[in-house]
XYZ file of C-alpha atoms in Angstrom:
418
model
C 38.597 161.774 108.043
C 36.511 164.119 108.711
C 36.597 163.074 112.553
C 40.677 163.971 112.224
C 39.743 167.505 110.780
C 37.074 168.047 113.496
C 39.203 166.826 115.929
C 41.980 169.082 115.407
C 39.348 172.083 114.932
C 38.283 171.425 118.464
C 42.058 171.519 119.776
C 42.868 174.578 117.951
C 40.164 176.559 119.271
C 40.641 175.250 122.888
C 44.268 175.762 122.510
C 43.750 179.706 121.475
C 40.891 179.686 124.616
C 43.432 178.448 127.415
C 46.366 179.855 126.130
C 47.649 176.341 125.563
C 49.509 174.707 122.746
C 47.883 170.791 121.713
C 49.557 167.860 123.021
C 51.572 166.035 120.049
C 49.768 163.318 118.811
C 51.040 160.082 120.162
C 54.299 158.091 117.820
C 53.252 155.106 116.249
C 54.785 151.770 118.000
C 58.199 150.837 116.270
C 57.872 148.217 113.888
C 58.896 144.480 114.380
C 60.521 143.632 111.458
C 63.550 146.028 112.595
C 63.653 145.086 115.955
C 64.042 141.288 114.489
C 66.401 141.911 112.807
C 68.683 143.670 114.941
C 67.691 141.293 117.667
C 68.951 138.505 115.161
C 72.019 140.138 113.627
C 73.386 140.391 117.319
C 72.895 136.786 118.158
C 74.851 136.254 115.084
C 77.539 138.675 115.714
C 78.031 136.955 119.248
C 77.965 133.587 117.543
C 80.587 134.511 115.640
C 82.748 136.232 118.559
C 82.493 133.410 120.344
C 83.789 131.298 117.223
C 86.878 133.825 116.663
C 87.822 133.613 120.275
C 87.705 129.842 120.025
C 89.460 129.693 116.748
C 92.368 132.153 117.882
C 93.634 129.390 119.495
C 95.381 127.905 116.219
C 97.666 129.381 113.350
C 95.310 128.600 110.305
C 91.859 128.140 111.883
C 90.086 128.521 108.613
C 86.699 129.277 110.387
C 87.697 131.695 112.441
C 89.656 134.028 109.356
C 86.172 134.065 107.489
C 84.006 134.872 110.811
C 86.698 137.424 111.793
C 86.456 138.834 108.662
C 82.516 138.931 108.498
C 82.548 140.373 111.946
C 84.290 143.347 111.104
C 82.396 143.624 107.488
C 78.948 143.547 109.940
C 80.214 145.980 112.456
C 81.314 148.363 109.996
C 78.136 147.968 107.535
C 75.709 148.267 110.765
C 77.456 152.126 111.642
C 75.293 153.771 108.991
C 72.299 152.286 110.470
C 72.930 153.247 113.617
C 73.118 156.949 113.014
C 69.829 156.889 111.255
C 68.337 155.260 113.933
C 69.861 157.671 116.463
C 68.064 160.173 113.863
C 65.120 158.717 113.947
C 63.712 159.924 117.188
C 60.907 157.177 117.176
C 63.221 154.260 117.601
C 63.084 151.702 120.504
C 65.488 151.671 123.126
C 66.007 147.828 122.522
C 67.212 148.615 118.721
C 69.419 151.678 119.794
C 70.924 149.485 122.357
C 71.866 146.718 119.778
C 73.254 149.135 117.111
C 75.291 150.834 120.275
C 76.890 147.578 120.808
C 77.286 146.949 117.256
C 79.233 150.521 116.681
C 81.800 149.774 119.373
C 82.741 146.307 116.852
C 82.773 148.627 114.168
C 84.404 151.457 115.880
C 87.371 148.752 117.014
C 87.610 147.928 113.278
C 88.375 151.243 112.522
C 90.297 152.548 114.657
C 92.770 148.888 114.364
C 92.543 148.011 117.673
C 93.716 144.440 118.707
C 90.453 143.432 120.259
C 90.445 140.446 117.344
C 93.845 140.012 116.620
C 96.217 136.934 118.478
C 97.736 138.843 121.378
C 101.095 139.110 121.224
C 103.570 136.884 123.377
C 105.525 137.992 126.454
C 109.177 138.110 125.302
C 110.589 134.322 126.430
C 113.284 135.984 128.737
C 109.941 137.249 130.736
C 107.856 134.693 130.439
C 110.085 131.827 132.495
C 113.692 132.477 133.478
C 116.485 129.978 132.590
C 120.150 130.142 131.664
C 121.226 130.567 127.893
C 119.896 127.962 125.656
C 122.375 126.910 123.227
C 121.112 125.052 119.635
C 122.341 121.527 120.757
C 119.299 122.366 123.554
C 117.104 121.297 120.177
C 118.701 118.463 118.741
C 120.545 120.821 116.132
C 119.054 123.806 114.124
C 115.623 122.861 113.971
C 114.269 125.884 116.210
C 114.455 129.576 115.507
C 116.722 131.247 118.087
C 112.866 132.576 119.273
C 111.503 129.127 119.530
C 114.860 128.079 120.862
C 114.526 130.397 123.972
C 111.074 129.412 124.622
C 111.768 125.967 124.461
C 114.907 125.955 127.106
C 113.005 128.323 129.393
C 110.035 125.599 129.237
C 112.713 122.447 129.692
C 114.167 124.612 132.574
C 110.973 124.800 134.190
C 109.940 121.185 134.006
C 113.477 120.042 135.611
C 112.795 122.627 138.204
C 109.610 122.091 139.412
C 108.628 118.110 140.499
C 108.493 116.876 136.705
C 105.459 115.021 135.447
C 105.975 110.948 135.635
C 106.022 110.567 132.059
C 108.506 113.284 130.973
C 110.956 111.313 128.574
C 114.771 111.405 129.581
C 116.103 112.361 126.634
C 116.412 116.036 126.865
C 116.738 116.171 122.766
C 113.233 114.317 122.758
C 111.806 116.790 124.812
C 113.031 119.883 123.066
C 111.357 118.037 119.531
C 107.827 117.627 121.440
C 107.820 121.278 122.776
C 108.899 122.284 119.346
C 106.120 121.333 118.103
C 103.854 122.727 120.194
C 105.467 125.686 119.811
C 104.814 125.595 116.164
C 101.200 125.347 116.856
C 101.013 127.668 119.581
C 103.283 130.290 119.528
C 105.921 131.764 121.656
C 104.020 132.518 125.471
C 106.424 130.133 127.520
C 103.680 129.680 130.094
C 101.087 128.624 127.172
C 103.570 126.103 125.982
C 104.397 124.648 129.641
C 101.059 124.164 130.335
C 99.973 122.553 127.311
C 102.463 120.317 127.380
C 102.268 119.026 130.894
C 98.538 118.474 129.812
C 99.104 116.339 126.916
C 101.633 114.392 129.320
C 98.916 113.913 131.654
C 96.440 112.480 129.002
C 98.562 110.071 127.877
C 99.495 108.804 131.168
C 95.798 108.382 131.758
C 94.606 107.466 128.463
C 97.363 105.380 126.409
C 97.679 101.522 127.003
C 101.013 100.112 128.947
C 103.692 99.160 125.916
C 107.190 99.452 127.234
C 108.237 96.920 124.826
C 106.712 99.106 121.719
C 108.258 102.205 123.179
C 112.049 100.883 123.145
C 111.503 99.646 119.622
C 110.181 102.903 118.307
C 113.674 104.319 119.299
C 115.604 101.813 116.776
C 113.421 101.202 113.832
C 109.641 101.493 112.340
C 107.375 99.262 113.156
C 103.990 97.851 111.283
C 100.088 98.371 112.274
C 100.192 94.279 113.211
C 102.423 95.067 116.044
C 100.178 97.467 117.753
C 98.122 95.843 120.726
C 95.713 93.808 119.595
C 97.095 94.345 116.190
C 96.346 91.123 114.473
C 92.832 91.490 115.757
C 92.394 95.010 114.158
C 94.137 94.303 110.808
C 90.201 92.625 109.878
C 88.647 95.788 111.022
C 91.041 98.676 110.368
C 93.488 98.221 107.668
C 96.323 101.286 107.986
C 99.805 101.174 106.880
C 101.820 102.505 109.841
C 105.025 103.719 107.553
C 104.820 103.044 103.818
C 108.246 104.794 102.737
C 108.756 108.441 102.055
C 107.793 111.251 100.045
C 109.844 113.042 97.903
C 110.143 115.857 100.554
C 111.257 113.154 103.070
C 107.951 112.609 104.986
C 107.172 109.160 106.293
C 104.122 108.101 104.824
C 101.147 106.803 106.633
C 98.025 105.426 104.585
C 94.363 104.411 106.234
C 92.188 102.662 104.047
C 89.084 104.283 105.846
C 86.373 102.627 102.812
C 87.954 99.435 103.570
C 86.664 99.480 107.636
C 84.827 97.112 108.892
C 83.711 98.899 112.466
C 83.234 96.563 115.210
C 80.120 96.720 117.668
C 82.343 97.289 120.633
C 85.451 99.650 120.130
C 87.500 98.289 123.552
C 90.048 96.493 121.486
C 89.972 99.582 118.801
C 90.741 102.168 121.112
C 94.161 100.744 122.624
C 95.367 99.727 118.971
C 94.628 103.108 117.578
C 96.007 105.224 120.772
C 98.947 102.967 120.724
C 99.485 103.335 117.032
C 99.270 106.902 116.805
C 101.809 107.511 119.956
C 104.055 104.704 118.869
C 104.339 106.702 115.342
C 105.071 109.965 117.102
C 107.425 108.576 119.494
C 109.508 107.491 115.968
C 108.621 111.076 114.350
C 110.401 112.607 117.274
C 113.084 110.435 117.429
C 114.107 110.520 113.678
C 113.606 114.281 114.006
C 116.610 113.991 116.714
C 118.707 112.114 114.852
C 118.256 113.834 111.294
C 117.929 116.949 112.835
C 115.073 118.111 110.719
C 111.466 118.458 112.185
C 109.830 114.442 110.985
C 106.060 114.860 110.136
C 104.020 112.550 108.065
C 102.472 112.615 104.818
C 98.909 111.169 105.961
C 96.930 109.402 103.156
C 93.165 108.571 103.471
C 91.498 105.980 100.921
C 87.651 106.361 100.691
C 87.209 103.726 98.035
C 84.500 101.311 99.280
C 82.794 103.953 101.719
C 79.385 103.608 102.716
C 76.600 104.269 105.063
C 77.503 100.547 106.832
C 80.047 102.965 108.485
C 77.962 105.579 109.705
C 76.864 104.436 113.229
C 77.190 105.847 116.515
C 79.764 103.913 118.053
C 81.884 104.638 114.598
C 81.388 108.407 115.396
C 82.024 108.271 118.544
C 85.348 106.778 118.005
C 86.180 109.476 115.028
C 85.903 112.051 117.387
C 87.543 111.063 120.172
C 90.444 109.952 118.288
C 90.641 113.247 115.970
C 90.270 115.055 119.365
C 92.680 113.279 121.213
C 95.269 113.513 118.264
C 94.531 117.299 117.393
C 94.762 118.362 121.095
C 98.064 116.330 122.329
C 99.648 115.751 119.223
C 100.131 119.107 117.274
C 102.543 119.800 114.265
C 102.252 116.071 113.261
C 101.772 115.880 109.491
C 102.925 117.943 106.529
C 99.961 117.145 104.337
C 96.773 115.011 104.343
C 95.611 113.740 101.029
C 92.263 112.207 100.879
C 91.956 110.157 97.170
C 88.969 107.859 96.059
C 86.896 110.575 97.359
C 83.131 110.907 95.791
C 82.636 113.702 93.167
C 80.461 115.974 95.016
C 83.671 115.650 97.698
C 86.223 116.554 95.184
C 84.160 118.854 93.657
C 83.092 121.352 96.893
C 86.516 121.533 97.897
C 87.724 122.870 94.581
C 85.000 125.413 94.830
C 86.300 126.044 98.324
C 89.908 126.176 98.001
C 89.419 129.297 95.956
C 88.924 131.335 98.974
C 91.346 129.051 101.471
C 94.888 130.560 102.225
C 97.586 129.031 100.554
C 99.482 127.643 103.591
C 95.919 125.373 103.909
C 95.628 124.300 100.436
C 99.537 123.704 100.209
C 98.386 121.003 103.713
C 95.135 119.304 101.790
C 94.099 117.725 99.146
C 90.965 116.051 98.079
C 91.126 113.716 95.009
C 88.674 111.534 93.228
C 89.648 108.062 91.445
C 92.189 109.613 89.064
C 94.575 110.130 92.253
C 97.747 108.416 90.723
C 99.355 110.886 88.235
C 99.159 113.685 91.314
C 100.232 111.638 93.842
C 103.304 110.512 91.658
C 104.570 113.916 92.016
C 104.454 113.527 95.591
C 105.468 109.751 96.238
C 108.035 107.847 94.952
C 107.520 104.414 92.937
C 107.801 102.380 96.302
C 105.801 104.220 98.203
C 102.873 104.122 95.257
C 103.020 100.465 95.496
C 101.420 100.200 98.731
C 98.563 102.811 97.792
C 97.754 100.811 94.398
C 98.707 97.462 94.890
C 99.071 96.080 98.465
C 95.875 93.800 100.208
C 94.856 95.019 103.187
C 96.802 92.515 105.207
C 99.902 93.465 103.280
C 99.679 96.685 104.318
C 99.088 96.286 107.944
C 102.435 94.720 107.758
C 104.239 98.178 106.349
C 107.401 98.680 106.055
C 107.913 95.060 106.081
C 107.651 93.956 102.565
C 107.994 89.934 101.927
C 109.603 89.967 105.286
C 111.985 92.623 104.564
C 112.246 95.896 106.162
C 111.304 98.676 103.055
C 114.766 100.153 101.868
C 115.503 103.286 103.045
C 115.359 106.360 100.349
C 118.447 107.858 99.664
C 119.513 110.427 101.679
C 117.336 109.881 104.526
C 120.358 107.050 106.267
C 120.669 109.638 109.260
C 116.491 109.757 109.840
C 116.002 106.120 110.062
C 117.802 103.820 111.969
């Protein structure tokens, strides 16, 4: 301190003699902690933005909604920090740059720009030109006028250009399939056509050849044992293809995941399960046309018996591939998904998370423990509950055929199933 005081006196004396002002002391280097925090915040915001951009493609992506809200809150919170940083002359250029980027996001949130909102679809009449549609082009009054216009425009475009080789011949089935895509991806006609063509190409390249099953699916429900390699798969993956109906009229499919015995080689399991999913979808499309109502499944997943023996690379890879294919190429196919016999921690965790989920998501997903029958009884008929609580694995794989006979159709659904 003595030395610093004498140095100041010497510098002041020299300044009086020379007539020059002493040079200001050098500022201390910026602390590393704010820079590290700013860099971490930038990385987090960039990752969140990427998730948001990916999630915008789906209407009910909960993660994207949460991240979008976090993006807005973080940017607005960082705006005062930016102002304080600019007012501080010793701030580092890196910190200033980080906060400048954050301020742009904050400004976009505050002035209400649409940077984080899905872009509005172009009017169907501008997206693809086509003659005026009629309600019969979609198998009845299932679609709204806007959806109907997009469906008809895409159908017209598919017929005008070289059509995909596996495009269904029945135009009403095509309309139902397009309606599913529209419900999932919006009313941009060109985007709908692109997604639909991509799904047809995937089915052509990946599905097993099954013309007899496709023909049968036009007239009746099938069972899992009728799928390719079905008798072999019965001992590995118990699935009820059609276990009756929910009280709202949705066909019920039951998978006993906890009872699965994953094989070491999935070369037979892939064609079995993919054929099952595609055949189920064909049946849903046909019943949608005949009933005039978009048919979607009520999915049940029974986890009783679930253990570590299922956690293998083969099982995880198969599950990933199947879920990705189903979500991408079979949109708007289920009305509700219910997990039963879930471990207690899973049910408890979902109850906590469900408090922040949108009502539309909570209406479609339920996680139930071992005491599930009372709640399922609110959704399912007694005939359907038989397959859930009483049928053996072998019987389940032959649903809807019980004791060699087809399951009776519920009242009021004579048009839905032939």
